[in-house]
Structure formats: C-alpha cells, structure tokens
PDB file of C-alpha atoms in Angstrom:
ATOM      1  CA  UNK A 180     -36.776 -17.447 -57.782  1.00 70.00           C
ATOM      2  CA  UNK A 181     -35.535 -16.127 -54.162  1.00 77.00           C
ATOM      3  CA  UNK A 182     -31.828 -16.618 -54.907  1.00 81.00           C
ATOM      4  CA  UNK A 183     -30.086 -13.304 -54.370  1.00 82.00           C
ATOM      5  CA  UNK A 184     -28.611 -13.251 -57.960  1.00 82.00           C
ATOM      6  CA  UNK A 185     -31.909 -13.797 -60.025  1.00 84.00           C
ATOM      7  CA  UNK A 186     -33.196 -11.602 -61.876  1.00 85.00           C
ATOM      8  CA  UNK A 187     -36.408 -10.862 -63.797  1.00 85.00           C
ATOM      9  CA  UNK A 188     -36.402 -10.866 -67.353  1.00 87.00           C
ATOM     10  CA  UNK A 189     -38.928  -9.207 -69.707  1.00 89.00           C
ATOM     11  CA  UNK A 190     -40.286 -10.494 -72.852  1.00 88.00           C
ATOM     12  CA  UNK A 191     -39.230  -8.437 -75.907  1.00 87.00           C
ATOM     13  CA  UNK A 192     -42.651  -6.551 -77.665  1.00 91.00           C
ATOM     14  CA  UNK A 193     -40.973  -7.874 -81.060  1.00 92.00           C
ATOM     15  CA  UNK A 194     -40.264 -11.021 -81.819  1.00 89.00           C
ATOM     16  CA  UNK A 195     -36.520 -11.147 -82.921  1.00 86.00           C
ATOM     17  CA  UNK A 196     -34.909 -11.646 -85.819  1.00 89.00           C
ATOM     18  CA  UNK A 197     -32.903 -15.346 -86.086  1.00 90.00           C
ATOM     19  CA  UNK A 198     -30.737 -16.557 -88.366  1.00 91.00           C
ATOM     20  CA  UNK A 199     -32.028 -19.634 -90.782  1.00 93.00           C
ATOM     21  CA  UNK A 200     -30.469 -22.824 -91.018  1.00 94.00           C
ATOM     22  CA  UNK A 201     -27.894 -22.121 -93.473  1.00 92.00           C
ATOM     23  CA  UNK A 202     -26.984 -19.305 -91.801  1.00 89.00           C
ATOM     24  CA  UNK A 203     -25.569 -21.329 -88.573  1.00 88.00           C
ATOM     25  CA  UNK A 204     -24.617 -23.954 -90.699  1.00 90.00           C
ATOM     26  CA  UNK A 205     -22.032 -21.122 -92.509  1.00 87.00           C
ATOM     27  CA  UNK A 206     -21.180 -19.909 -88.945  1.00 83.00           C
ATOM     28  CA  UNK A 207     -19.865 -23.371 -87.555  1.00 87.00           C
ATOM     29  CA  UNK A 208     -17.642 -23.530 -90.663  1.00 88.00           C
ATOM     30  CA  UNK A 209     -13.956 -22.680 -90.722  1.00 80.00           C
ATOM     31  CA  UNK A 210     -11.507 -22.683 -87.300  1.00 83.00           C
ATOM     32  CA  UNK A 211     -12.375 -21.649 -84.225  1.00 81.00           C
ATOM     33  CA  UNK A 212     -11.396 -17.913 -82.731  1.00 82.00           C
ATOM     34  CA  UNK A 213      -8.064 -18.027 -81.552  1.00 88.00           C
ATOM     35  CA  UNK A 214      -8.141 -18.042 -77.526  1.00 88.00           C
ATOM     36  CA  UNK A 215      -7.138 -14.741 -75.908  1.00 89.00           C
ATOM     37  CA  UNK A 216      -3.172 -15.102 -74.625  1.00 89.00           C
ATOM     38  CA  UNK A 217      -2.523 -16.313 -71.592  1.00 83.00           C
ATOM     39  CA  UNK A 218      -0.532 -13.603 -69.055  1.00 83.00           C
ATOM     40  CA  UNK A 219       2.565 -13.374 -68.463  1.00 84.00           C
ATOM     41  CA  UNK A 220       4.248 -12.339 -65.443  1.00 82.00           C
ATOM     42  CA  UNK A 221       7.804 -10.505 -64.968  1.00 84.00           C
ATOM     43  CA  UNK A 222      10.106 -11.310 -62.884  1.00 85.00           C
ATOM     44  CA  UNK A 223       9.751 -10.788 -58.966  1.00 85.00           C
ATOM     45  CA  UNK A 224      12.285  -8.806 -56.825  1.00 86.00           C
ATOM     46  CA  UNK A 225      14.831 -10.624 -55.683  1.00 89.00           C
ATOM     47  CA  UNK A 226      13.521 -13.259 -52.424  1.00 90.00           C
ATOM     48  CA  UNK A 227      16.513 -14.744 -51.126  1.00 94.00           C
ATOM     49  CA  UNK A 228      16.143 -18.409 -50.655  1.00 96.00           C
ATOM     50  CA  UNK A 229      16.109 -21.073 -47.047  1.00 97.00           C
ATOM     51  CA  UNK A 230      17.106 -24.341 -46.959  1.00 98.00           C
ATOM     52  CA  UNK A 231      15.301 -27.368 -45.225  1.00 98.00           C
ATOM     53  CA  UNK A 232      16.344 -30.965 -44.750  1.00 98.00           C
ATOM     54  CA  UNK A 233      18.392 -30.428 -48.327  1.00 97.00           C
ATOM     55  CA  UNK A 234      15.799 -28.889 -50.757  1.00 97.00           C
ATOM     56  CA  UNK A 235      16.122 -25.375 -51.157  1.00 97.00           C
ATOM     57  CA  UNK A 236      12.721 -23.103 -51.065  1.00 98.00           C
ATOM     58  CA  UNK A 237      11.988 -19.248 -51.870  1.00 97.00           C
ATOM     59  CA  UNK A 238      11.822 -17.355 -48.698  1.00 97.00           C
ATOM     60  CA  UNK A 239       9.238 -15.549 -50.216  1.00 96.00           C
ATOM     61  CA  UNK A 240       6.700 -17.134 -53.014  1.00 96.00           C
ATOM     62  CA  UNK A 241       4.002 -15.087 -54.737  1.00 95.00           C
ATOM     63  CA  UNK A 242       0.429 -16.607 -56.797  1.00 94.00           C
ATOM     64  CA  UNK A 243       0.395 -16.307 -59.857  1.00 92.00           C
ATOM     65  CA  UNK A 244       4.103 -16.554 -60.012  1.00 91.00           C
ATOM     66  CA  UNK A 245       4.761 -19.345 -58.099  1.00 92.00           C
ATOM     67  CA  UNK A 246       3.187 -23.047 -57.518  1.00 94.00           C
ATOM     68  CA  UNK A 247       3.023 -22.658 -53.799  1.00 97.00           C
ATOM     69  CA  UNK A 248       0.812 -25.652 -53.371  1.00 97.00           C
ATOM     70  CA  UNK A 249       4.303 -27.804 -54.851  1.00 98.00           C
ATOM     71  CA  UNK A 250       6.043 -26.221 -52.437  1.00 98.00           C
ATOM     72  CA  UNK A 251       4.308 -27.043 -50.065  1.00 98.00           C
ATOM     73  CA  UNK A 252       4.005 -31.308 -51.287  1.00 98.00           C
ATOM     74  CA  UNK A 253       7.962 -31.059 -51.202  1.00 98.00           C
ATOM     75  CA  UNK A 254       8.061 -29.637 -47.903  1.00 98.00           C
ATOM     76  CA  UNK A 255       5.607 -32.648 -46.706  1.00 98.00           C
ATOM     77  CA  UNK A 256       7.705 -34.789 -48.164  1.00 98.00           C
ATOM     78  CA  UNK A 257      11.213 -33.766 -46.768  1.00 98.00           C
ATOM     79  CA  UNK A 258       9.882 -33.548 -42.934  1.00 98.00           C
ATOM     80  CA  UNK A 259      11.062 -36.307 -41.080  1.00 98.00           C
ATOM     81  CA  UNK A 260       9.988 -35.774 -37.505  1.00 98.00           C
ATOM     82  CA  UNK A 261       7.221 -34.112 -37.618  1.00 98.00           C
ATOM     83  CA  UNK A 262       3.774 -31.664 -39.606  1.00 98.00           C
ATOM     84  CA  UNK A 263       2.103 -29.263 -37.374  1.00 98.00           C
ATOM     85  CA  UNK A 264      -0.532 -27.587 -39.528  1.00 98.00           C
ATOM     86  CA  UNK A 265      -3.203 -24.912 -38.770  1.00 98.00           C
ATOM     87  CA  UNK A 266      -5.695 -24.816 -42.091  1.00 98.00           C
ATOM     88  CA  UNK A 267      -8.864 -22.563 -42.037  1.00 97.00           C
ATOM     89  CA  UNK A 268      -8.997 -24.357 -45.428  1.00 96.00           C
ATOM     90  CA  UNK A 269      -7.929 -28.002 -47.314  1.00 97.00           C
ATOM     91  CA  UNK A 270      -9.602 -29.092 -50.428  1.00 97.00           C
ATOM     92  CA  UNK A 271      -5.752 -29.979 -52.388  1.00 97.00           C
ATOM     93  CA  UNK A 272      -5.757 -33.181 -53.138  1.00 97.00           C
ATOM     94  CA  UNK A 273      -2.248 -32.790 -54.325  1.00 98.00           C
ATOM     95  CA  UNK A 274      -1.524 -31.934 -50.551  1.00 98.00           C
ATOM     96  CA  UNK A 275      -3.765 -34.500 -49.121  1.00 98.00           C
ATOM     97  CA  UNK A 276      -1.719 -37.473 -51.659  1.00 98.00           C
ATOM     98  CA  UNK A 277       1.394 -35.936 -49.518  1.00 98.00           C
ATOM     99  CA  UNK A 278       0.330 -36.105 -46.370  1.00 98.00           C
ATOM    100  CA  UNK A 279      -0.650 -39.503 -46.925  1.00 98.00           C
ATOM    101  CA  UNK A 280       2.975 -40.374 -48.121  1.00 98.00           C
ATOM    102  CA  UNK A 281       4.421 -38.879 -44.667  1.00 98.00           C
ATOM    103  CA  UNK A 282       2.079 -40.771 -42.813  1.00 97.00           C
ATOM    104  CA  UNK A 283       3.224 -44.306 -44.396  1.00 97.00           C
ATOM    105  CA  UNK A 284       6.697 -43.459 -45.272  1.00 97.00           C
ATOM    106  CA  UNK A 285       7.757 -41.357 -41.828  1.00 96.00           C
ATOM    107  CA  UNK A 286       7.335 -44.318 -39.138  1.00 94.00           C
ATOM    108  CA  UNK A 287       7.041 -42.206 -36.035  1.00 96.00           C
ATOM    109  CA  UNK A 288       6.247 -38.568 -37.776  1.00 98.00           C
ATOM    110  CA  UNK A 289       4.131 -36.567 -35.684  1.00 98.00           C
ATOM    111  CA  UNK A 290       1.437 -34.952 -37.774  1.00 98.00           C
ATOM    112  CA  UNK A 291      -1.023 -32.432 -36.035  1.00 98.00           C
ATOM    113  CA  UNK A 292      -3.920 -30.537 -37.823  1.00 98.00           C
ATOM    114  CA  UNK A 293      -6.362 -28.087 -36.365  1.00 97.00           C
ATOM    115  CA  UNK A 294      -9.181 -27.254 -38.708  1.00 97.00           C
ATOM    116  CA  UNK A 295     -11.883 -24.326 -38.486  1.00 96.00           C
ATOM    117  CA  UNK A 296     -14.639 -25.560 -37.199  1.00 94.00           C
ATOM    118  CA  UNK A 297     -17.220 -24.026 -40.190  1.00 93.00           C
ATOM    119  CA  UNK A 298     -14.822 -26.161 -42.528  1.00 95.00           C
ATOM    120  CA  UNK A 299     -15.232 -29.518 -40.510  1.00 95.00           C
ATOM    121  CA  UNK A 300     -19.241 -29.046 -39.767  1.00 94.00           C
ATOM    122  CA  UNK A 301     -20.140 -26.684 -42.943  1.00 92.00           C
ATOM    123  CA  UNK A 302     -23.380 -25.545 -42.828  1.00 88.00           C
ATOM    124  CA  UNK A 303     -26.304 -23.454 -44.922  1.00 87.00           C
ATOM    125  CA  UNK A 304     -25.636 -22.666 -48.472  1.00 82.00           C
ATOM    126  CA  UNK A 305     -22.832 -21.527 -50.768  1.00 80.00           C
ATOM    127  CA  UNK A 306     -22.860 -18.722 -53.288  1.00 79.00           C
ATOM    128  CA  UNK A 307     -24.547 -20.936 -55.797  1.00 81.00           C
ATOM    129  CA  UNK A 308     -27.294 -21.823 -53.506  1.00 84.00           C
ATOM    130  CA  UNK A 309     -26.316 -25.088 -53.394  1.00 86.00           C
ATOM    131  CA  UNK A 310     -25.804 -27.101 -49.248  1.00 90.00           C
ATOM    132  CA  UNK A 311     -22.450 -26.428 -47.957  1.00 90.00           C
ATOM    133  CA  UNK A 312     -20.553 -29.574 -47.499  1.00 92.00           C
ATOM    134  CA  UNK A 313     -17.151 -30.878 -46.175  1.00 94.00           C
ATOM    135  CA  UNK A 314     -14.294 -30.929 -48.187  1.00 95.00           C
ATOM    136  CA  UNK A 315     -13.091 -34.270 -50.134  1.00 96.00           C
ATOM    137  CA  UNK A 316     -10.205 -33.587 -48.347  1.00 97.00           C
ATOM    138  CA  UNK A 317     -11.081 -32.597 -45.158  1.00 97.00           C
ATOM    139  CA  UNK A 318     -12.791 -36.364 -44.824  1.00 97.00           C
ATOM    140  CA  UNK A 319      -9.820 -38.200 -46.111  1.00 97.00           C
ATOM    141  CA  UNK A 320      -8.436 -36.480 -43.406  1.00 97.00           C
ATOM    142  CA  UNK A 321     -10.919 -38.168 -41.093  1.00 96.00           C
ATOM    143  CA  UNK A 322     -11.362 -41.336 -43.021  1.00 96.00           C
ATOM    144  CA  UNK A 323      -7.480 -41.811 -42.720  1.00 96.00           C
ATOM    145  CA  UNK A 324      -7.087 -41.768 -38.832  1.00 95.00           C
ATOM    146  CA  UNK A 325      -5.163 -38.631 -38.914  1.00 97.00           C
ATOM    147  CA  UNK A 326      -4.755 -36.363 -35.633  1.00 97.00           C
ATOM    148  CA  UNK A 327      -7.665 -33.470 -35.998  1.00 96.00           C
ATOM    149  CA  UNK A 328      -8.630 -31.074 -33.871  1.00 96.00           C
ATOM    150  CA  UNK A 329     -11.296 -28.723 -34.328  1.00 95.00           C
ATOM    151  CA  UNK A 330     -11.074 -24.814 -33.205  1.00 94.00           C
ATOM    152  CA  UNK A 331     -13.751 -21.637 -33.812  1.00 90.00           C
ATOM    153  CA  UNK A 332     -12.956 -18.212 -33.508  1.00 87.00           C
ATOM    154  CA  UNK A 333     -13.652 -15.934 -30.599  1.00 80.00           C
ATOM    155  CA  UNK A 334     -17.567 -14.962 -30.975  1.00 75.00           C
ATOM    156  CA  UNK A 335     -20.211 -17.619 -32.526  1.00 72.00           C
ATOM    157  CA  UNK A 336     -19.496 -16.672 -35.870  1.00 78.00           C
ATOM    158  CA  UNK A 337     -15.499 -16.272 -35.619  1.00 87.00           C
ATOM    159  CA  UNK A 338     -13.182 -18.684 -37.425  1.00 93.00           C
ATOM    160  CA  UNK A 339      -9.900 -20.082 -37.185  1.00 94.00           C
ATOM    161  CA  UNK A 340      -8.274 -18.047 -39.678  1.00 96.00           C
ATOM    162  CA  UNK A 341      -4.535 -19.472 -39.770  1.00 96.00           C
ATOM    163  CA  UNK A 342      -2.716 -20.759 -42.679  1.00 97.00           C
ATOM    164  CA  UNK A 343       0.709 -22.149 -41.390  1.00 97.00           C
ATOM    165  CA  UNK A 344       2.835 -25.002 -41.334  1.00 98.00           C
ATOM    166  CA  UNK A 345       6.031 -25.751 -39.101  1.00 98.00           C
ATOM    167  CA  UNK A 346       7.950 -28.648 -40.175  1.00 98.00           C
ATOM    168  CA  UNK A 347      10.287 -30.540 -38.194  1.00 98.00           C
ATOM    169  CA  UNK A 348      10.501 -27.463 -35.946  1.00 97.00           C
ATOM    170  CA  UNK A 349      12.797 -26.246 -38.425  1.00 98.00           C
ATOM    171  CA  UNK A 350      10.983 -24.565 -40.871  1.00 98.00           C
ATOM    172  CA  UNK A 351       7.767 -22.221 -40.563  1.00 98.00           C
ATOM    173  CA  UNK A 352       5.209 -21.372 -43.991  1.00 98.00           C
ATOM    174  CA  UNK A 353       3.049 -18.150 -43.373  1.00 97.00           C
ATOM    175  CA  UNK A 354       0.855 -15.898 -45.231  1.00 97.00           C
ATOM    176  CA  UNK A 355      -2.890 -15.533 -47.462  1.00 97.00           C
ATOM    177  CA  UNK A 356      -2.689 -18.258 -49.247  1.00 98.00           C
ATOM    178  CA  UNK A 357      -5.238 -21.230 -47.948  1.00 97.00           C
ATOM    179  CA  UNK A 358      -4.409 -24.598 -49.056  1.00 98.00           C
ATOM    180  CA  UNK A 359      -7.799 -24.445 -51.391  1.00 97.00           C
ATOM    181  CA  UNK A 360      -7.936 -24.675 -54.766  1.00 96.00           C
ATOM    182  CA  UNK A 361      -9.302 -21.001 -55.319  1.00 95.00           C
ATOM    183  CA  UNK A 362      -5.741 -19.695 -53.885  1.00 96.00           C
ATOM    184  CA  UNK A 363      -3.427 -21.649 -56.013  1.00 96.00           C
ATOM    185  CA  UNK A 364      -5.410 -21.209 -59.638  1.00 94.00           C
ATOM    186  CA  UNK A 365      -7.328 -18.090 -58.978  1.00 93.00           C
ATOM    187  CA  UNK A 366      -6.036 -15.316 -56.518  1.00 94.00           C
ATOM    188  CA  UNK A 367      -2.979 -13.839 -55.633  1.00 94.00           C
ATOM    189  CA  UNK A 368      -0.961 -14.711 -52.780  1.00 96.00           C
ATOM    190  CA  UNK A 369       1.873 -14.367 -50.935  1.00 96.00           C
ATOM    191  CA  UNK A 370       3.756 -16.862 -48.379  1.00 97.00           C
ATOM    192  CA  UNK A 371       7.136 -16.833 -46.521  1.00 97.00           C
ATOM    193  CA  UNK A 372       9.250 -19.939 -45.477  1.00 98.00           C
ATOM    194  CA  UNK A 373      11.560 -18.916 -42.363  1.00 97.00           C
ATOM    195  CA  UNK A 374      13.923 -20.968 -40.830  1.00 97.00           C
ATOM    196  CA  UNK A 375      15.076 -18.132 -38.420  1.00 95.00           C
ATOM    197  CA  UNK A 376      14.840 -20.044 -34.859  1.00 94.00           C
ATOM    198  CA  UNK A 377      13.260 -17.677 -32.812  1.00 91.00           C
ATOM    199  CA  UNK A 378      10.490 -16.897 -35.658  1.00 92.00           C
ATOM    200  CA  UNK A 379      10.216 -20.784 -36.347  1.00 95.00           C
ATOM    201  CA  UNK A 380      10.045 -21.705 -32.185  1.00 94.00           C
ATOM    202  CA  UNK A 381       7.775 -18.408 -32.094  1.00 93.00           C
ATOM    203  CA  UNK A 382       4.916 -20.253 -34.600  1.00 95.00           C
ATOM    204  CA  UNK A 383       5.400 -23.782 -32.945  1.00 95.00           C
ATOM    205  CA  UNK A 384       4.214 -22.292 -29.708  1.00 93.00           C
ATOM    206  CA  UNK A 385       1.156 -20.568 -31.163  1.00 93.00           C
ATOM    207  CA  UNK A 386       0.319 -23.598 -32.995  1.00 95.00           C
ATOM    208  CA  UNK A 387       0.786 -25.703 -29.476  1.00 94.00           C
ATOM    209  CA  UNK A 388      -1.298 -22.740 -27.578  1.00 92.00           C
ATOM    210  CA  UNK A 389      -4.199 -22.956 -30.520  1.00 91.00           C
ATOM    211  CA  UNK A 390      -4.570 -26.631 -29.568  1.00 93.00           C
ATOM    212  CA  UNK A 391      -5.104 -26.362 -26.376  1.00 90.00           C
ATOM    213  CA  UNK A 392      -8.081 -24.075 -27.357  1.00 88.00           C
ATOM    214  CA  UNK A 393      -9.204 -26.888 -29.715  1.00 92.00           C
ATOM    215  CA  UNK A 394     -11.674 -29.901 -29.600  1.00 92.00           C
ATOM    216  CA  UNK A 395     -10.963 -33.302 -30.933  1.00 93.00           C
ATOM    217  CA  UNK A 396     -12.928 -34.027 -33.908  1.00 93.00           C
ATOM    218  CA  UNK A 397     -14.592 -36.544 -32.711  1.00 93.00           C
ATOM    219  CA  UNK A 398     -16.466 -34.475 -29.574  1.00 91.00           C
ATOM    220  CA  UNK A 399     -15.935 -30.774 -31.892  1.00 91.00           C
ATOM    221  CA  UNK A 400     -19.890 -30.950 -32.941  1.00 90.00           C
ATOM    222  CA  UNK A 401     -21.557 -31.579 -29.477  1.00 88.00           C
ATOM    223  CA  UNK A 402     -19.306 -29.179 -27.952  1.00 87.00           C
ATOM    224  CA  UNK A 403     -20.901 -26.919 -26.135  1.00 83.00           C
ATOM    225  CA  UNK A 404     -18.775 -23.734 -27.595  1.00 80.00           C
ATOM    226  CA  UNK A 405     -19.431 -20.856 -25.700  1.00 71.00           C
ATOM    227  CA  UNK A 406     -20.939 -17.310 -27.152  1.00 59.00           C
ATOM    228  CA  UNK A 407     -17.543 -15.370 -26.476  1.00 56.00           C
ATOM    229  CA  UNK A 408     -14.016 -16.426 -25.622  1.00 59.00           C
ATOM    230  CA  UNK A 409     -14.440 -15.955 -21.800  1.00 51.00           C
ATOM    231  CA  UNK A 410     -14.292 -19.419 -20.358  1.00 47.00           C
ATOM    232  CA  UNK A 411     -13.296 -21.198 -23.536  1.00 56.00           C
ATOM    233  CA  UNK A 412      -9.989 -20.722 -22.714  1.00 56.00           C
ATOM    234  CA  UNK A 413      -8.025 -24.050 -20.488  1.00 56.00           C
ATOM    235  CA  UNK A 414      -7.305 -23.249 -17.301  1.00 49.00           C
ATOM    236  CA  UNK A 415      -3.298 -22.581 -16.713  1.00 52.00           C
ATOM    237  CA  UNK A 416      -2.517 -21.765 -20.491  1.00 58.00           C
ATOM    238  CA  UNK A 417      -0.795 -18.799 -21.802  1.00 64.00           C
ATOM    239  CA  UNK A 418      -1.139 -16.988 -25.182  1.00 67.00           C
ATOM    240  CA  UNK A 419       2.303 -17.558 -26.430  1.00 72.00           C
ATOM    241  CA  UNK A 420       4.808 -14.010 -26.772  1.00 69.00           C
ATOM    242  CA  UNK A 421       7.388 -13.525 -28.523  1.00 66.00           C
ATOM    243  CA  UNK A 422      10.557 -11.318 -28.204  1.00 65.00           C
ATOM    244  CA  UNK A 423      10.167  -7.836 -29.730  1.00 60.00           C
ATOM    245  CA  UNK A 424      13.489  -8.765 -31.867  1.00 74.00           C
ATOM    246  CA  UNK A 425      12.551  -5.629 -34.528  1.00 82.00           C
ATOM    247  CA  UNK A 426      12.879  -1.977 -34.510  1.00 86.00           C
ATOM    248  CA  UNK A 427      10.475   0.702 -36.380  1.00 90.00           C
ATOM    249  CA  UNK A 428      11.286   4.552 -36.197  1.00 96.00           C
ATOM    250  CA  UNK A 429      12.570   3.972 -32.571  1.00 91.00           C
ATOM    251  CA  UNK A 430       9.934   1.625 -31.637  1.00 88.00           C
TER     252      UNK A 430
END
C-alpha cells in the first residue's frame, strides 16, 4: 500500500454489467487476433568495418539493428592474449558462457574485470519493490575464480559508469550499451570497435589507471570508501592523457 506506483481504486455506485456464460464461451471461439507486426528497421549509413585476429566487425553497431551482445561473444572468443573489461553492468549469460570458454580454452589469457561497486553489493529495492540482488552473472563471475575488482564513483553515491572492452590490446569496444539484458532486447544503443593504436593504447591505460582506483572483491565491502575522491586516489598514479590527435573549428 506504500509502493510509489499504487494507487487507490474506488468502488463503482453500480454494479456492472457482465457477460453470461455463453457469452465468453462465444468469445473464446474462433482464432486468436493476429499479433501487431513486428518493426522493421532500414538500413544504417554506411559504418566502415575493422578487423581483429581474422573476424571482421562493424566499426560502428547500432540496437535495434544490430546483435551487439554476438559481437561481443565473437570478440571473446577470438582474443588470445588477453580481456580487459570495465562493466557498470553483466547479467548476459550469453557473454558469461564466453568468457568461460576464454578462460579454459586461452591457457595463459589475461582476463581483468572491474565491476561497479552498487552491481557487486546491490542494495535496497528495485522498481518493483522487490530486494535488489546480484546478478546471476556477476556471481559466476565470482564463483568461477575470475580476476574482479570492485570500483565506486567519486561521491558516496557515484558509480563506475564504463562500458568497454580492449582485447588483446588490439581492439577497443565503446559506447551506451551495458552488457545487460535491457540494452540488447529493449533500448537503443550505439557502440564502436577501433583498432586505431593510439585510441586502442589510449583505453588500455584508462582501464589500467581505473584499477588502481579499485578494490579486490574480496576486501571491496569492508572497504572503508571515502565520502569524496580526495584520498581515494593511490599515491604516485596518474589519470591517463591522451594526445589531442583531432581538430574542431581551429581547436
């Protein structure tokens, strides 16, 4: 009765008018309404195209358009040295089956995973009302012995809002979509796969600097995460810089 989406309904003064037996009998008679059409979607501006470890990807991919979470199980499963991924969210199991295969069919791959920290400890209620709780995923993650590490944003309630990939140091996936279930059937997103060195290098040094922010997963709930990002940060690290490679209006 407290939820935020109840309401209050009235009684009707008159009692209404319902149909007799026969009457639903005759209504569950005869086919079933057609289902509305599914859409359809044109075709997108040309995207170019990058290639990685033999498989060729889009450079650019689009939801609804495209099955970005496939794309992303094939480039699991071409990476041969090494999975550096920074997920706000996980909850493909698709994804998760892949990862899995790298881990037991890569000897030697290096796979490194920094996970928000609301996502790995979830906490108070959902939209339905029901307890938040960790992700199937997320705990096969755990369950499976794989390297976590645990990172919040930069006030109490700030996340870690990344969703990228470098693989192999060769190839870098960027953009809105999180690797959650709600992106890939539901919303519309956009990713790029770069294999540009500077912009790949650029990404595998953010990723590196983000970890040295983060906790282990093991020690990430009794951590004693501070109120802002003053004196979170390791001594002796550096937020990672680019070169300013581009151009804009004379910029």
């Amino acid at each position: 009765f407290s939820h935020t989406r109840a309401e209050r309904i009235v009684a009707p003064t008159t009692e209404p008018e319902l149909p007799n037996e026969q009457d639903v009998i005759d209504g569950l008679r005869g086919p079933p309404a057609p289902l509305p059409p599914q859409p359809t979607w044109g075709a997108l501006p040309d995207r170019g195209s990058v290639e990685f470890n033999g498989e060729t990807f889009p450079a650019n991919a689009v939801r609804p358009h495209d099955p970005i979470r496939d794309l992303l199980v094939k480039a699991i499963k071409k990476s041969e040295k090494s999975i550096h991924l920074a997920l706000y969210e996980f909850n493909l199991p698709e994804v998760m089956e892949a990862l899995r295969w790298a881990k037991a069919n890569r000897p030697g791959i290096d796979i490194k995973i920094v996970v928000d920290y609301q996502h790995v400890f979830p906490a108070g209620m959902n939209s339905r009302g029901e307890e938040r709780t960790r992700s199937t995923e997320i705990q096969a993650l755990i369950d499976g012995g794989f390297d976590i590490e645990v990172l919040r944003g930069v006030m109490a309630s700030g996340i870690m809002h990344h969703k990228m990939a470098v693989f192999d140091g060769k190839m870098v996936e960027f953009g809105s979509y999180n690797w959650a279930v709600t992106a890939e059937k539901n919303h519309f997103e956009s990713v790029k796969f770069n294999t540009e060195k500077k912009r790949v290098d650029f990404y595998e040094r953010v990723f590196e600097w983000m970890r040295q922010q983060s906790v282990p997963f093991a020690t990430a709930e009794d951590h004693p995460w501070n109120k802002t990002w003053k004196g979170r940060r390791k001594s002796g690290d550096q937020t990672p810089m680019g070169e300013a490679d581009i151009e804009f209006n004379g910029e």
